[in-house]
Structure formats: structure tokens, C-alpha cells
Coordinates of C-alpha atoms in Angstrom, one line a residue:
Chain A
Q1127 CA 113.5 -95.8 -41.2
Q1128 CA 114.7 -93.3 -44.2
Q1129 CA 118.9 -93.7 -43.7
V1130 CA 121.4 -95.4 -46.7
K1131 CA 124.9 -96.5 -44.5
Q1132 CA 127.3 -96.4 -46.8
S1133 CA 131.2 -98.0 -46.2
P1134 CA 133.6 -97.1 -46.2
Q1135 CA 133.9 -93.6 -45.9
S1136 CA 137.7 -93.6 -48.3
L1137 CA 139.0 -96.5 -50.3
I1138 CA 142.5 -96.9 -52.0
V1139 CA 143.1 -99.8 -54.4
Q1140 CA 146.3 -100.3 -56.5
K1141 CA 145.6 -100.1 -60.6
G1142 CA 144.1 -103.1 -61.8
G1143 CA 142.0 -104.4 -58.2
I1144 CA 139.2 -104.5 -57.0
S1145 CA 136.7 -101.8 -54.7
I1146 CA 133.7 -103.0 -53.2
I1147 CA 131.8 -100.3 -51.5
N1148 CA 128.9 -100.9 -49.4
C1149 CA 125.4 -99.7 -49.0
A1150 CA 122.8 -101.0 -46.2
Y1151 CA 119.4 -99.0 -45.2
E1152 CA 116.6 -100.3 -43.2
N1153 CA 113.3 -98.9 -45.3
T1154 CA 111.9 -102.5 -46.7
A1155 CA 109.7 -100.2 -48.7
F1156 CA 113.0 -98.7 -51.5
D1157 CA 112.6 -100.6 -54.5
Y1158 CA 115.5 -98.7 -56.3
F1159 CA 118.8 -98.3 -55.7
P1160 CA 121.7 -96.3 -58.0
W1161 CA 124.9 -95.2 -57.9
Y1162 CA 126.0 -92.0 -58.6
Q1163 CA 129.6 -90.9 -59.2
Q1164 CA 131.8 -86.9 -58.9
F1165 CA 134.9 -86.1 -59.8
P1166 CA 136.3 -83.2 -58.1
G1167 CA 133.9 -79.6 -59.3
K1168 CA 131.4 -82.2 -61.7
G1169 CA 128.4 -82.7 -60.6
P1170 CA 127.2 -86.7 -59.5
A1171 CA 126.3 -89.2 -62.7
L1172 CA 124.0 -91.9 -62.8
L1173 CA 126.1 -95.3 -62.9
I1174 CA 124.6 -97.9 -62.9
A1175 CA 121.4 -98.3 -60.9
I1176 CA 119.2 -101.6 -59.7
R1177 CA 116.1 -103.3 -58.6
P1178 CA 114.8 -105.4 -55.9
D1179 CA 114.0 -108.0 -58.4
V1180 CA 117.3 -108.9 -59.1
S1181 CA 120.3 -109.8 -57.3
E1182 CA 123.3 -108.7 -59.1
K1183 CA 123.4 -105.9 -62.4
K1184 CA 126.5 -105.8 -64.3
E1185 CA 127.9 -102.6 -66.9
G1186 CA 131.7 -102.9 -68.2
R1187 CA 133.6 -102.9 -65.6
F1188 CA 131.0 -101.8 -62.9
T1189 CA 128.7 -104.4 -60.8
I1190 CA 125.7 -104.1 -58.5
S1191 CA 125.1 -106.7 -56.7
F1192 CA 122.0 -106.9 -53.9
N1193 CA 121.2 -108.8 -51.1
K1194 CA 116.8 -108.2 -50.1
S1195 CA 117.1 -110.6 -46.7
A1196 CA 120.5 -108.4 -45.8
K1197 CA 119.2 -104.8 -47.2
Q1198 CA 122.3 -104.3 -48.6
F1199 CA 124.0 -103.7 -51.7
S1200 CA 127.4 -103.0 -53.1
L1201 CA 129.6 -101.6 -56.0
H1202 CA 131.9 -103.7 -57.7
I1203 CA 134.8 -102.1 -59.6
M1204 CA 136.5 -104.2 -61.6
D1205 CA 140.9 -103.2 -62.8
S1206 CA 140.2 -100.5 -61.0
Q1207 CA 142.0 -97.3 -63.1
P1208 CA 143.3 -94.2 -62.2
G1209 CA 140.4 -92.7 -64.1
D1210 CA 137.8 -94.6 -61.7
S1211 CA 139.0 -92.1 -59.2
A1212 CA 136.2 -90.2 -57.8
T1213 CA 133.3 -90.0 -55.1
Y1214 CA 131.0 -92.4 -54.9
F1215 CA 128.0 -92.4 -53.7
C1216 CA 125.1 -94.7 -53.2
A1217 CA 120.9 -94.5 -53.0
A1218 CA 117.9 -95.5 -52.5
S1219 CA 114.2 -94.4 -53.0
R1220 CA 110.7 -95.7 -53.5
R1221 CA 107.6 -95.7 -55.8
R1222 CA 109.6 -92.6 -57.2
S1223 CA 110.1 -91.1 -54.4
K1224 CA 112.8 -88.8 -53.7
L1225 CA 116.4 -90.1 -53.7
T1226 CA 118.1 -90.8 -49.8
F1227 CA 122.3 -90.5 -50.5
G1228 CA 124.6 -92.1 -48.4
T1229 CA 127.2 -90.2 -47.6
G1230 CA 129.7 -90.9 -50.1
T1231 CA 133.2 -92.4 -51.1
R1232 CA 136.3 -91.2 -51.8
L1233 CA 137.9 -93.4 -54.0
Q1234 CA 141.8 -93.4 -54.9
V1235 CA 143.5 -96.0 -57.3
T1236 CA 147.1 -96.0 -57.4
L1237 CA 149.4 -96.7 -60.2
Chain B
S448 CA 117.8 -85.2 -76.0
Q449 CA 118.3 -83.6 -72.3
T450 CA 119.9 -81.7 -71.0
I451 CA 120.6 -79.2 -67.3
H452 CA 121.6 -76.3 -67.5
Q453 CA 123.5 -74.1 -64.2
W454 CA 124.2 -70.3 -64.0
P455 CA 126.5 -69.6 -63.0
A456 CA 129.2 -71.9 -62.4
T457 CA 130.5 -70.1 -59.7
L458 CA 130.1 -67.1 -57.6
V459 CA 131.7 -65.4 -54.6
Q460 CA 129.0 -63.1 -51.9
P461 CA 129.2 -61.1 -49.6
V462 CA 127.9 -61.6 -45.6
G463 CA 124.1 -60.2 -46.3
S464 CA 124.2 -59.6 -50.0
P465 CA 120.9 -61.1 -51.9
L466 CA 121.4 -64.7 -53.2
S467 CA 119.7 -66.0 -57.0
L468 CA 120.7 -69.2 -58.5
E469 CA 119.3 -70.7 -61.8
C470 CA 118.6 -73.9 -63.2
T471 CA 116.9 -74.2 -66.9
V472 CA 116.3 -78.3 -67.9
E473 CA 116.3 -78.6 -71.7
G474 CA 114.4 -80.8 -73.6
T475 CA 111.9 -82.7 -71.5
S476 CA 108.3 -81.4 -70.0
N477 CA 107.1 -82.0 -66.2
P478 CA 110.1 -82.3 -64.7
N479 CA 110.4 -82.9 -61.2
L480 CA 113.6 -80.1 -60.3
Y481 CA 115.3 -80.5 -56.9
W482 CA 118.1 -78.9 -55.3
Y483 CA 120.8 -79.7 -53.5
R484 CA 123.6 -78.9 -51.5
Q485 CA 126.9 -80.5 -51.2
A486 CA 129.3 -79.1 -48.2
A487 CA 132.8 -79.2 -48.9
G488 CA 134.0 -83.3 -48.8
R489 CA 130.3 -84.0 -48.0
G490 CA 127.4 -85.8 -48.6
L491 CA 123.9 -84.0 -50.8
Q492 CA 121.5 -82.5 -48.8
L493 CA 118.4 -81.9 -50.4
L494 CA 116.4 -78.5 -50.6
F495 CA 113.9 -78.6 -52.5
Y496 CA 111.8 -79.8 -54.5
S497 CA 109.6 -79.0 -57.3
V498 CA 106.5 -81.2 -59.1
G499 CA 105.3 -79.0 -61.3
I500 CA 105.3 -74.8 -61.7
G501 CA 104.6 -73.0 -58.1
Q502 CA 105.1 -76.6 -56.6
I503 CA 107.2 -76.1 -53.7
S504 CA 108.2 -78.6 -51.1
S505 CA 111.4 -77.6 -48.4
E506 CA 113.7 -80.1 -46.8
V507 CA 115.6 -78.1 -44.3
P508 CA 114.7 -75.1 -42.8
Q509 CA 117.1 -72.0 -43.4
N510 CA 117.0 -68.9 -45.5
L511 CA 117.2 -70.2 -49.2
S512 CA 113.8 -70.2 -50.8
A513 CA 113.0 -71.3 -54.2
S514 CA 110.6 -71.1 -56.6
R515 CA 109.9 -73.0 -60.3
P516 CA 108.2 -69.4 -62.5
Q517 CA 108.2 -71.8 -65.5
D518 CA 107.7 -75.3 -66.2
R519 CA 111.3 -76.2 -66.8
Q520 CA 112.9 -73.4 -65.0
F521 CA 114.1 -74.0 -60.8
I522 CA 114.8 -70.5 -58.2
L523 CA 117.3 -70.7 -55.7
S524 CA 117.4 -67.9 -53.6
S525 CA 118.0 -66.1 -50.7
K526 CA 117.3 -62.4 -49.0
K527 CA 120.3 -62.2 -46.9
L528 CA 123.6 -64.8 -47.6
L529 CA 125.4 -66.6 -44.4
L530 CA 127.9 -68.2 -44.0
S531 CA 127.3 -71.2 -43.4
D532 CA 125.6 -70.7 -47.3
S533 CA 128.8 -71.7 -49.0
G534 CA 128.8 -74.9 -50.7
F535 CA 128.8 -76.6 -53.6
Y536 CA 124.6 -76.1 -55.1
L537 CA 123.7 -79.0 -57.6
C538 CA 120.2 -79.0 -59.7
A539 CA 118.8 -82.2 -60.9
W540 CA 115.4 -83.4 -62.6
S541 CA 114.2 -87.0 -62.9
I542 CA 110.9 -87.0 -65.1
G543 CA 108.1 -90.9 -65.5
R544 CA 111.1 -93.1 -63.9
D545 CA 113.4 -93.0 -60.7
E546 CA 117.0 -91.8 -62.9
Q547 CA 117.5 -88.2 -61.0
F548 CA 120.5 -86.6 -63.3
F549 CA 122.2 -83.6 -62.1
G550 CA 123.3 -80.7 -63.8
P551 CA 127.2 -79.0 -63.5
G552 CA 126.9 -77.6 -59.8
T553 CA 127.0 -73.9 -58.6
R554 CA 130.2 -73.5 -56.3
L555 CA 129.1 -70.8 -53.7
T556 CA 131.7 -69.3 -51.3
V557 CA 130.5 -66.8 -48.3
L558 CA 132.7 -63.9 -47.7

């Protein structure tokens, strides 16, 4: 199975709140899990990535949580800001092969 | 540092006309190169990828084709555009690692 299922499709969070986006995968051979951030009219930008040998990775306000047994990983955005309003994509790949992307989550952070 | 360029940034073409989109990468050698299409408000669809000059793999049967005439140049073409070819076309590169980096994209509208 090559699919990566992403939820929710859209998310509205108040400024200062925590945004949580979830992804689930089937292929246990996947060994690389990145998150991309895309603003309207721009190409996706690599935000943060994790490998299955760790359960959590944090970079600033962005944290990836990884649950290998459940085959799930999630992006947490702490202290969400209006500037975080964008579409977020999770992805997965194995052994430097092609990325399989989730369907995206449109995040809106309100004042 | 590496940079990726795409042109044109926007393009409006009539149905049945030809297409040529170009992508170039600077600051690296022998990158893996990718073409994606993103329909409005949708996810990323991998169209083609290339691991070297003249080596093209197609992911989705369609009226598009890709070529890689030089190490850091990737071209997406069509002989006759369809309405369904409208979308946001993204080029991406990776090298030696899993991280994949996207270009700024080309917005194609077929009328």
C-alpha cells in the first residue's frame, strides 16, 4: 500500500492555539516522513521531517510526533500565528525513493 | 547553495496548442528531478521523474511528456493541450538524500 491518509481536510485555529494535523500510512517500509508548507501560488517548502528511529522531533514551534506501531505521524504547531495559515502536506518515502503525499490540510489561523 | 528555477511563472494557452515548461537547478550535480501537477485546491500528483540525463519515468498516462536534455534541466511538454491540463505545475529536485525541494511553480490555464 502506497497511500498516505491525511486529516483533517481543513482546520481553523485561534491565534495562540495548537494546530494538529494527522497522517496515517500502510507501507511499513516507509522510512522518511516530511511535512511541507505551501502558501497560495507558491511551491511547497520543506518544513520538518522525521525518521522512524525517533518518536518526536521539534523545530521551533513545529513538532512531529511519530507512532511506529500505529503507523501514524502528526504535525503540531504550537502558538499558532496568522502567518502559519497555509496548506500543509505530509509525505512518506522509503529508501530515497519517490515521495507519496497526503491530500493536504488547509489551516486558517484566526485573530 | 542550490536554487531551482521554473518558467514561465504563468501561462494561458488555447486548447490544442503545444506546451513547453522548463525547470533548471543550480548549485548541484546529477540531481533527481520531478514534475508534479496540482489541481486547484488539490494535492500533488507526480507526473514524471528522472534520475539522469535521458532517463524519464512516467507515473500517469496522459498527453504530457518530459525530457532531460542536460543534467540540471527538465522540460515538460505537450503537443496538444487539453482543458484538463490546467493546473499548477511544480518541478522539484533531490540529491543523495530524501529531502525534496520544490520550485516556484508555473500556473497553466488552458482555455
